[in-house]
Tab-separated table of C-alpha atoms and ligand atoms in Angstrom:
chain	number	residue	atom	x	y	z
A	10	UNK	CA	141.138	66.207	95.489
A	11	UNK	CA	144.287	68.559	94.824
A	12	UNK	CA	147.490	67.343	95.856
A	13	UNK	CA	150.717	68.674	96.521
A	14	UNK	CA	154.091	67.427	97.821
A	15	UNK	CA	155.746	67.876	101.620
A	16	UNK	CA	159.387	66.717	101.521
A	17	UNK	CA	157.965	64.049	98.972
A	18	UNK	CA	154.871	62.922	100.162
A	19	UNK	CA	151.573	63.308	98.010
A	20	UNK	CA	149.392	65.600	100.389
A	21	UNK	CA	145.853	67.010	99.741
A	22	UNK	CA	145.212	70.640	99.071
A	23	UNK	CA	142.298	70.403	101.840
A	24	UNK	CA	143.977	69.267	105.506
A	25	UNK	CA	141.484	68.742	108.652
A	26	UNK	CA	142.114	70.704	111.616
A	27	UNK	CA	141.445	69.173	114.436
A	28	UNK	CA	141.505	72.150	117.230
A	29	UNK	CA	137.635	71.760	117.682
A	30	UNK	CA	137.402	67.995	117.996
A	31	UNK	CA	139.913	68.676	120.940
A	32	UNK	CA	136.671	69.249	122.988
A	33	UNK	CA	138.012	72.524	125.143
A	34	UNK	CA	137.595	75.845	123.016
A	35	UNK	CA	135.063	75.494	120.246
A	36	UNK	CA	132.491	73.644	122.412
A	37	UNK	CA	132.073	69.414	123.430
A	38	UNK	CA	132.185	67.084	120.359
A	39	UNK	CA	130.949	63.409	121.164
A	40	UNK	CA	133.722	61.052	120.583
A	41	UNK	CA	131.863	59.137	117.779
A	42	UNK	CA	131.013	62.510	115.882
A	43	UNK	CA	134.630	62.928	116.050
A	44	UNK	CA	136.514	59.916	115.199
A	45	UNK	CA	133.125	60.328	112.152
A	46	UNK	CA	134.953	63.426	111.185
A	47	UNK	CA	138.273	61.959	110.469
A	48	UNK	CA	136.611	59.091	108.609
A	49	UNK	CA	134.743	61.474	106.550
A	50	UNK	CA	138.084	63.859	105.857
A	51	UNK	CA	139.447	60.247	104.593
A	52	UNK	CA	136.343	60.138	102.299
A	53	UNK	CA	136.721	63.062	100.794
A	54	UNK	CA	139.863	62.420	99.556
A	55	UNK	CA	141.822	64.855	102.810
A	56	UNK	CA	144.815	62.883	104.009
A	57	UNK	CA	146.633	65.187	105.614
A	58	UNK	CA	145.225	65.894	109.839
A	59	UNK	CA	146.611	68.512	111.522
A	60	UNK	CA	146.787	68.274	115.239
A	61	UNK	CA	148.563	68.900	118.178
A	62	UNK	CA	148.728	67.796	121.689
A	63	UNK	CA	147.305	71.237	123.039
A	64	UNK	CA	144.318	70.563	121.237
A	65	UNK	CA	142.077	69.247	123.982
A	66	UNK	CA	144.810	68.485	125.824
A	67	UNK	CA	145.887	64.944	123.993
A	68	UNK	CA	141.879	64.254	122.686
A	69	UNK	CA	142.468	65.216	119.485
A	70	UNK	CA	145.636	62.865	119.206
A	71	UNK	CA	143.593	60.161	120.618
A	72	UNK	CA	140.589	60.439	118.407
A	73	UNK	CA	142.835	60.341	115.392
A	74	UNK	CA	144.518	57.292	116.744
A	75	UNK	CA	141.210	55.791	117.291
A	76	UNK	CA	140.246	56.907	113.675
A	77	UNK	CA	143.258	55.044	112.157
A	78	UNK	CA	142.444	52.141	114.440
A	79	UNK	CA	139.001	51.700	112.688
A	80	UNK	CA	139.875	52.813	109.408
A	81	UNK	CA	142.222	50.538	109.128
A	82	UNK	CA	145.205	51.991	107.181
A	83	UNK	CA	147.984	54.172	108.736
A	84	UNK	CA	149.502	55.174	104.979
A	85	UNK	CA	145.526	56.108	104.687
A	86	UNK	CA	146.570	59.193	107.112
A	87	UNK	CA	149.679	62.019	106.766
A	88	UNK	CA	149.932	62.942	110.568
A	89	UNK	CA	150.814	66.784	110.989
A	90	UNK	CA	151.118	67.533	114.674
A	91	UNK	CA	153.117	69.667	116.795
A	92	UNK	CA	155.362	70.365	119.912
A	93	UNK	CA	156.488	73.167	122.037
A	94	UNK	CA	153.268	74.298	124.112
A	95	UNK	CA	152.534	73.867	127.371
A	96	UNK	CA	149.550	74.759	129.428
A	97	UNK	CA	149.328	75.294	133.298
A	98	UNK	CA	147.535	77.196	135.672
A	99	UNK	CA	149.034	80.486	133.472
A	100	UNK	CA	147.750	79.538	130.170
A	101	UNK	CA	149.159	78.160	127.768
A	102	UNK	CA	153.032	78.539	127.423
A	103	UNK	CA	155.908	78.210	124.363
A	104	UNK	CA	158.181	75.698	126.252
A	105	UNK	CA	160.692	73.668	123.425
A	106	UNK	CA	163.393	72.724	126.281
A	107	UNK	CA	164.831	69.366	125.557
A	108	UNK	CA	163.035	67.874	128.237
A	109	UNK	CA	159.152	68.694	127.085
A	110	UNK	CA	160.114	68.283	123.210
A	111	UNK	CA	161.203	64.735	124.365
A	112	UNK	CA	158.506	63.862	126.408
A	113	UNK	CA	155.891	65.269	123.966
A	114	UNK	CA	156.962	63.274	121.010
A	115	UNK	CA	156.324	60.050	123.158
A	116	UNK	CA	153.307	61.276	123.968
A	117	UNK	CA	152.064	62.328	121.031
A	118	UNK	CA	153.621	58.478	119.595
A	119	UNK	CA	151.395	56.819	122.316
A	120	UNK	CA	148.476	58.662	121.633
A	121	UNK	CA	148.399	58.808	118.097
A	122	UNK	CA	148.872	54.925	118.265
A	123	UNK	CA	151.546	54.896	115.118
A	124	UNK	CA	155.541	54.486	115.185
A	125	UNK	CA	156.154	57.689	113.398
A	126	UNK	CA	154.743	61.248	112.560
A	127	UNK	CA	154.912	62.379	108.845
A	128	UNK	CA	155.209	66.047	109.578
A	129	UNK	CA	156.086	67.199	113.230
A	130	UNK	CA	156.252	70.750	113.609
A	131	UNK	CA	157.394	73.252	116.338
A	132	UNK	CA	153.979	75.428	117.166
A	133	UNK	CA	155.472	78.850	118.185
A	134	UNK	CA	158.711	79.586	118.673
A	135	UNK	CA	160.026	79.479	122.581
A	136	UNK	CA	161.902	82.942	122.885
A	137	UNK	CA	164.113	81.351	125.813
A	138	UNK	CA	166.070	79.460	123.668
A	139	UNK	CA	168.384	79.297	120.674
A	140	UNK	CA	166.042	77.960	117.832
A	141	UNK	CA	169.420	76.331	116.595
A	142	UNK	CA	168.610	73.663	119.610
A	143	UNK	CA	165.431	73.546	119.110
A	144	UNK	CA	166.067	72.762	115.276
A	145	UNK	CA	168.793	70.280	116.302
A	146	UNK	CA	166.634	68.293	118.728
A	147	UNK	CA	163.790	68.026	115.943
A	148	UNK	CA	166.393	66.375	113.600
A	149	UNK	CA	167.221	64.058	115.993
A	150	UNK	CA	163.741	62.923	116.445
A	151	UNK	CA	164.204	62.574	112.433
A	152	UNK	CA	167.050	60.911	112.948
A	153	UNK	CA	165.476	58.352	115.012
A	154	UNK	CA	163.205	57.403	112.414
A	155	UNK	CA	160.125	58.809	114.855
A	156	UNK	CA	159.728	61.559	112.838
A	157	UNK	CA	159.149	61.991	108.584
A	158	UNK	CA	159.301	65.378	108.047
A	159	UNK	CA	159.798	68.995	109.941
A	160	UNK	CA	157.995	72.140	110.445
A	161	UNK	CA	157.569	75.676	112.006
A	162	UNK	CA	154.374	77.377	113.094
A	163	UNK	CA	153.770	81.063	113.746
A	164	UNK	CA	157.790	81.508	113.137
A	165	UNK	CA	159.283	84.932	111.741
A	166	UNK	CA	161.642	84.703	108.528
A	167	UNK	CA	164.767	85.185	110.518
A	168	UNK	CA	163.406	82.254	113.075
A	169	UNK	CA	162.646	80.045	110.002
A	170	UNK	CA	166.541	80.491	108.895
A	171	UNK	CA	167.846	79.724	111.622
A	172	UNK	CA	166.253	76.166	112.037
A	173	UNK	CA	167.056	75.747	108.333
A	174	UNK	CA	170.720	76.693	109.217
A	175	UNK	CA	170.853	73.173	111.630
A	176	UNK	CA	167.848	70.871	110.121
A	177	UNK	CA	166.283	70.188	106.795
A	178	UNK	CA	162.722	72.545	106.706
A	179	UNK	CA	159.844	70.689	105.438
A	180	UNK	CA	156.806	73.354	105.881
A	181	UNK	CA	155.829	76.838	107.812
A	182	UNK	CA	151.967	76.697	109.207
A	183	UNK	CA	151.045	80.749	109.293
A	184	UNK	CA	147.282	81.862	109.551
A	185	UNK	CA	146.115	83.117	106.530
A	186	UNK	CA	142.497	84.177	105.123
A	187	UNK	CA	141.337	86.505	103.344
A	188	UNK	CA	140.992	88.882	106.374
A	189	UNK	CA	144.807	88.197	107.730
A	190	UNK	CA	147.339	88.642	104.952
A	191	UNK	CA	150.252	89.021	107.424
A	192	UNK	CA	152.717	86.282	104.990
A	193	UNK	CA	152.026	88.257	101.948
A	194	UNK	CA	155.022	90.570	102.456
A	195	UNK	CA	158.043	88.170	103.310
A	196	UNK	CA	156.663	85.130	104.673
A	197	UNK	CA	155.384	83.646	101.156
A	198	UNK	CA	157.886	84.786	98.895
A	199	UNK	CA	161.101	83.753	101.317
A	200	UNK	CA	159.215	79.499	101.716
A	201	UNK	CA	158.681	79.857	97.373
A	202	UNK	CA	162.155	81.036	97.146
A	203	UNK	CA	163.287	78.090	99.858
A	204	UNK	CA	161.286	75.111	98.714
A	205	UNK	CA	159.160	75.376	102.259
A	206	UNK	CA	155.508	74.138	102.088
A	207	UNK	CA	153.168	76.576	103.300
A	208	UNK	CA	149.937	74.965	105.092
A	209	UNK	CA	147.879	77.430	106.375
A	210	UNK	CA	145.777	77.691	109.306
A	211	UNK	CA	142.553	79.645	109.964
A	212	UNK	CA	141.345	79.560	106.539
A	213	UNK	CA	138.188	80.284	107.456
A	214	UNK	CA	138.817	82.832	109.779
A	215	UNK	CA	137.877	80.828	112.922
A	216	UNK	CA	134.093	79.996	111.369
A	217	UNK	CA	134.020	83.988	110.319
A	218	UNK	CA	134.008	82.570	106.803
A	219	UNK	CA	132.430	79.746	106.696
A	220	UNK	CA	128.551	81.584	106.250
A	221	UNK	CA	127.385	80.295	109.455
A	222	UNK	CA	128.036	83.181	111.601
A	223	UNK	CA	125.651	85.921	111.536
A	224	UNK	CA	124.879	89.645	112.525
A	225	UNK	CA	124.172	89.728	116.225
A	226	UNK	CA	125.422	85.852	116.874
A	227	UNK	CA	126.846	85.024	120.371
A	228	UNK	CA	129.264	82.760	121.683
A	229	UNK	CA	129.715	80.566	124.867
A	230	UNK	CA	131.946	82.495	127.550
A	231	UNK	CA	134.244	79.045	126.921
A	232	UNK	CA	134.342	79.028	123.196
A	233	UNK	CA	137.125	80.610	121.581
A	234	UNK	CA	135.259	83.481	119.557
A	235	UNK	CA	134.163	84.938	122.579
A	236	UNK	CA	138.094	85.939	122.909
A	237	UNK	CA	138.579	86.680	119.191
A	238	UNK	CA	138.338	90.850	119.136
A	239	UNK	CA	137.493	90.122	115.727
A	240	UNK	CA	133.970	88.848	116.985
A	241	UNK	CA	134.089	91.529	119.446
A	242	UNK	CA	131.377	94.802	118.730
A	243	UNK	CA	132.138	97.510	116.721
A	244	UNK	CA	134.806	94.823	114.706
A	245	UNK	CA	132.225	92.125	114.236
A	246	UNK	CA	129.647	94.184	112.634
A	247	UNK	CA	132.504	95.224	109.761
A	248	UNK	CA	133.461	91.976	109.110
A	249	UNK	CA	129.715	90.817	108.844
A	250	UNK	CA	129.505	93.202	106.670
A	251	UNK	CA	132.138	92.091	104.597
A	252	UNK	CA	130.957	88.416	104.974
A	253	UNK	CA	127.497	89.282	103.303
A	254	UNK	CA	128.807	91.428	100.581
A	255	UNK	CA	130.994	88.366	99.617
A	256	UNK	CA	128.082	85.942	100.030
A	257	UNK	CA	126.334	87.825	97.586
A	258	UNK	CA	129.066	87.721	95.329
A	259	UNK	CA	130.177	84.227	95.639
A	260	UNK	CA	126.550	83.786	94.554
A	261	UNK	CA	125.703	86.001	92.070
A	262	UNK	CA	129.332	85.793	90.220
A	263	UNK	CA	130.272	81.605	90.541
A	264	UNK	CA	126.835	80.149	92.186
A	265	UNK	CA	128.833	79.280	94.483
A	266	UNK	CA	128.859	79.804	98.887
A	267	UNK	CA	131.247	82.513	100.758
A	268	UNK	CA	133.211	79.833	102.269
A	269	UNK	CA	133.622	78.237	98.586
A	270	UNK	CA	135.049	81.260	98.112
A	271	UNK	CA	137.289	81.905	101.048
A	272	UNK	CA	138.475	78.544	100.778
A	273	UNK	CA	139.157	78.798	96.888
A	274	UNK	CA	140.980	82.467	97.751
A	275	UNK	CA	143.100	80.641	100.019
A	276	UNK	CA	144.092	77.863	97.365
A	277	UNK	CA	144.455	80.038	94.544
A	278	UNK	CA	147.137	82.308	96.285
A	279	UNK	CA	150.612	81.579	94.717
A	280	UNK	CA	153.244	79.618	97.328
A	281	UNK	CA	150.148	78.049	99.355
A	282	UNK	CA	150.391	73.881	99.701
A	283	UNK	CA	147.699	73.171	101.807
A	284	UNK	CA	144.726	75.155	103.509
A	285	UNK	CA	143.680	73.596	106.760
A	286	UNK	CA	139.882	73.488	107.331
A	287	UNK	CA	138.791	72.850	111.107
A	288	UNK	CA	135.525	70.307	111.245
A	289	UNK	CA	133.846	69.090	114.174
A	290	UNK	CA	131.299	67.260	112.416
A	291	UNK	CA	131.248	65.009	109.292
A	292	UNK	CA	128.580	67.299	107.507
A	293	UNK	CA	130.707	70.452	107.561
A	294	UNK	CA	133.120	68.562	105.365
A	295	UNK	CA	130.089	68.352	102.628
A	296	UNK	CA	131.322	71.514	101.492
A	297	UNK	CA	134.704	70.321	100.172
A	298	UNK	CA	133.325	69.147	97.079
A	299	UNK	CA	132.533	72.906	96.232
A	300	UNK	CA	135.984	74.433	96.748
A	301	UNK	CA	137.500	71.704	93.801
A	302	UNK	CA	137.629	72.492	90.333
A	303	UNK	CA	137.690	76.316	89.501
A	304	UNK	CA	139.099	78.869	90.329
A	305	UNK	CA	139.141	82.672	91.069
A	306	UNK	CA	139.739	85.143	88.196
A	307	UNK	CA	141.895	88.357	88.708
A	308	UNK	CA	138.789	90.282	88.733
A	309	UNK	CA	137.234	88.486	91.228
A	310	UNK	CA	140.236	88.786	93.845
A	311	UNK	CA	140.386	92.207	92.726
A	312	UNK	CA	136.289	92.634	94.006
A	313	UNK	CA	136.996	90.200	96.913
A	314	UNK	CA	139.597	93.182	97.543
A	315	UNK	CA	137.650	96.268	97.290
A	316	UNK	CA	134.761	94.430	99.452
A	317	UNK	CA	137.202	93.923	102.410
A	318	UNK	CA	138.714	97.192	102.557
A	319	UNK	CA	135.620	99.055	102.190
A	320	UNK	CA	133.582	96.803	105.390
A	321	UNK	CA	136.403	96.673	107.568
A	322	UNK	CA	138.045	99.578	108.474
A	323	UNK	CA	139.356	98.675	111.255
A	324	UNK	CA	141.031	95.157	110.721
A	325	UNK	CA	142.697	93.086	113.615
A	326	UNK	CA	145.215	89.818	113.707
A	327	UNK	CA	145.037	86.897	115.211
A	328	UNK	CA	147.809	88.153	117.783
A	329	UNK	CA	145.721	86.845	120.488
A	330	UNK	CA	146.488	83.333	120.039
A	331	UNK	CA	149.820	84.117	120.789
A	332	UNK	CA	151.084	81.717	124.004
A	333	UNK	CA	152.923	83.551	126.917
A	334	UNK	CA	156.916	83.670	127.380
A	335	UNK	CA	158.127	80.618	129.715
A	336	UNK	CA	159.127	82.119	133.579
A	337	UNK	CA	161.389	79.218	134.773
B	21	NAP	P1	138.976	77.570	110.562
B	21	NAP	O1	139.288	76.386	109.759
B	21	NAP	O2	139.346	78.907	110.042
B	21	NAP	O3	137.410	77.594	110.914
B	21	NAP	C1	136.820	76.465	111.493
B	21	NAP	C2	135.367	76.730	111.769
B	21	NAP	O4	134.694	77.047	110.565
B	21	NAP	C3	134.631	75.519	112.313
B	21	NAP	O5	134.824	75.359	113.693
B	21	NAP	C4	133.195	75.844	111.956
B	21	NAP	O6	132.597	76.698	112.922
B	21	NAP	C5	133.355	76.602	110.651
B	21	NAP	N1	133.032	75.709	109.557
B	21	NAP	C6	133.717	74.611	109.131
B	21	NAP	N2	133.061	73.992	108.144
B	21	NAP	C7	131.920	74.692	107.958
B	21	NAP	C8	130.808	74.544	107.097
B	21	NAP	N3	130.737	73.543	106.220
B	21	NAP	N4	129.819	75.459	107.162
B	21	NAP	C9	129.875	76.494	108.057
B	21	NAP	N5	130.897	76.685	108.906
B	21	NAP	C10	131.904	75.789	108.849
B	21	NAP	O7	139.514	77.438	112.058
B	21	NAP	P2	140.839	77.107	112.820
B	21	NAP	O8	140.466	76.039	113.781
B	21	NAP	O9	141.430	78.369	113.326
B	21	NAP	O10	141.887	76.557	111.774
B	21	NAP	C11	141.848	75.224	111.281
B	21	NAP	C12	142.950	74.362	111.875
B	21	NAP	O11	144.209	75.030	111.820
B	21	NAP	C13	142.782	74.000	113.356
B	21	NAP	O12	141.826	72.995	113.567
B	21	NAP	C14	144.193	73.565	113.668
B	21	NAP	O13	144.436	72.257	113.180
B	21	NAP	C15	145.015	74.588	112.900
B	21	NAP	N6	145.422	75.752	113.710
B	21	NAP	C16	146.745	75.903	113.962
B	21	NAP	C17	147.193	76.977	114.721
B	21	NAP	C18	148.672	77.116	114.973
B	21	NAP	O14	149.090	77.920	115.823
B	21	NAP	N7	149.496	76.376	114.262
B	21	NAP	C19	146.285	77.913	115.235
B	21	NAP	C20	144.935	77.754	114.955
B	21	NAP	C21	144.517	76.669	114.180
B	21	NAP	P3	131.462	76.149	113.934
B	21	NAP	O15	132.250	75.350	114.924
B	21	NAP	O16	130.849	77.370	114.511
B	21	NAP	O17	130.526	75.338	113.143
């Protein structure tokens, strides 16, 4: 495995995500498949699991604690999860008032079945309140030896200096894949330039990469894709599109799978620590082994390039994920 360091702790390249195992968006994962899927991330040499309390709504946190439980080893693990979303009736909501952070932590604590988190990160910035607070109320938590390490998620430049301005900044989770570049301009270069560990989420472009989805595929009216205008008609057929032309190439120029390939891309890009690579079953994470040991060429990413600017011509973000504003 490839390692890196967050605020001085040896990391893998490769991190689980742990959104699917949650249970709610991606379809229902038996528990044993899922605690199976942490062991197996362990196995492969992946120590850091990201997760948050969204995620299934607590599951996730509790099948990782259960995973620790039977593996054994807590140092085994680096914990990455989150704080700052709520969900209600509405949806799900960016709330980081003192009150939720607080409660969430203990939460998150209890359910994760450990004394401290190794990298706790805000997961979208709450435009209701000063991110100074927020920032100081996370250092706290460091403070009180409940917390390792800090982090942002989906935060803008100007948000990220501003927590930086009241706490120490550990890492910045942005999607990125080969279809959603949005970092590439300011994002990247400003964590390089500030010593801020990038650990990127979406790799695979929500399964869009990962060569199972095909032409013509449908989705459960409760999974997530069926939301995702990227898997929406006429965008999905262009990114199919693009999907086989890299197949073939992945093939035909390293022997080697498309989501090899996207996953290598995503590696391979200068200022990235960690790509995060969501698993719901043990056997998806028989892949890692091909992502380790090469990498891509200029004149590959150059062709990886021309392929996705010819097949989609009409790209789209992940905006969609984006939580609604707090009312109260
Ligand atoms: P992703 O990693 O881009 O894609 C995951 C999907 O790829 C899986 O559900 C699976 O689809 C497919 N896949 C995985 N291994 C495969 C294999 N060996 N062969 C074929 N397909 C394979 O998805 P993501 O969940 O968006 O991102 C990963 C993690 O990032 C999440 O779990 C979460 O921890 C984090 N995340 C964070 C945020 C944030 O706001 N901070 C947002 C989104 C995600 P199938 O289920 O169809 O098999």
């Amino acid at each position: 495995m490839e390692t890196t360091t967050i605020a001085g702790a040896e990391v893998s390249r490769i991190g689980l995500g742990t959104w699917a195992i949650g249970g709610l968006e991606w379809g229902a994962v038996p528990e044993d498949v899922a605690i199976a899927t942490c062991l197996s991330a362990v196995d492969c040499g992946i120590n850091l699991i990201d997760t948050a309390p969204i995620y299934g709504h607590g599951r996730a946190e509790e099948i990782i604690g259960k995973a620790i439980r039977l593996h054994g080893r807590r140092d085994a693990f680096y914990i990455s999860t989150k704080a700052g979303l709520e969900w209600n009736e509405r949806g799900v909501i960016a709330n980081s008032t003192t009150t939720r952070l607080r409660h969430e932590l203990e939460d998150s604590l209890h359910r994760l079945g450990t004394e401290f988190i190794d990298l706790y990160q805000v997961h979208w910035p709450d435009t209701r309140i000063p991110i100074a607070e927020v920032a100081g109320l996370m250092a706290d938590f460091q403070r009180e030896g409940k917390v390792r390490a800090l982090g942002v998620s989906n935060f803008s430049v100007a948000q990220m200096q501003e927590f930086r301005s009241v706490a120490q900044l550990a890492s910045d989770q942005p999607p990125y894949n080969l279809f959603e570049r949005a970092i590439d301009s300011e994002t990247l270069p400003w964590c390089a330039a500030n010593n801020v560990a990038v650990i990127t989420y979406s790799s695979l472009c929500r399964s869009m990469l990962g060569g199972r989805v095909h032409r013509g595929m449908t989705f459960d009216a409760n999974d997530i894709r069926s939301a995702d205008p990227k898997f929406q008609e006429p965008r999905f057929s262009q990114y199919i599109t693009a999907v086989e032309r890299l197949r073939k190439f992945a093939r035909d120029r390293y022997g080697n799978t498309v989501l090899a390939l996207a996953a290598r891309w995503v590696l391979d890009r200068p200022g990235i620590s960690v790509a995060l690579w969501g698993a719901k079953r043990p056997e998806q994470l028989d892949a890692v082994a091909g992502v380790l040991g090469w990498s891509l060429d200029s004149a590959a990413l150059a062709e990886i390039d021309r392929i996705v600017t010819e097949s989609v011509t009409d790209p789209v973000g992940p905006e969609y994920l984006t939580p609604k504003v707090r009312e109260d």
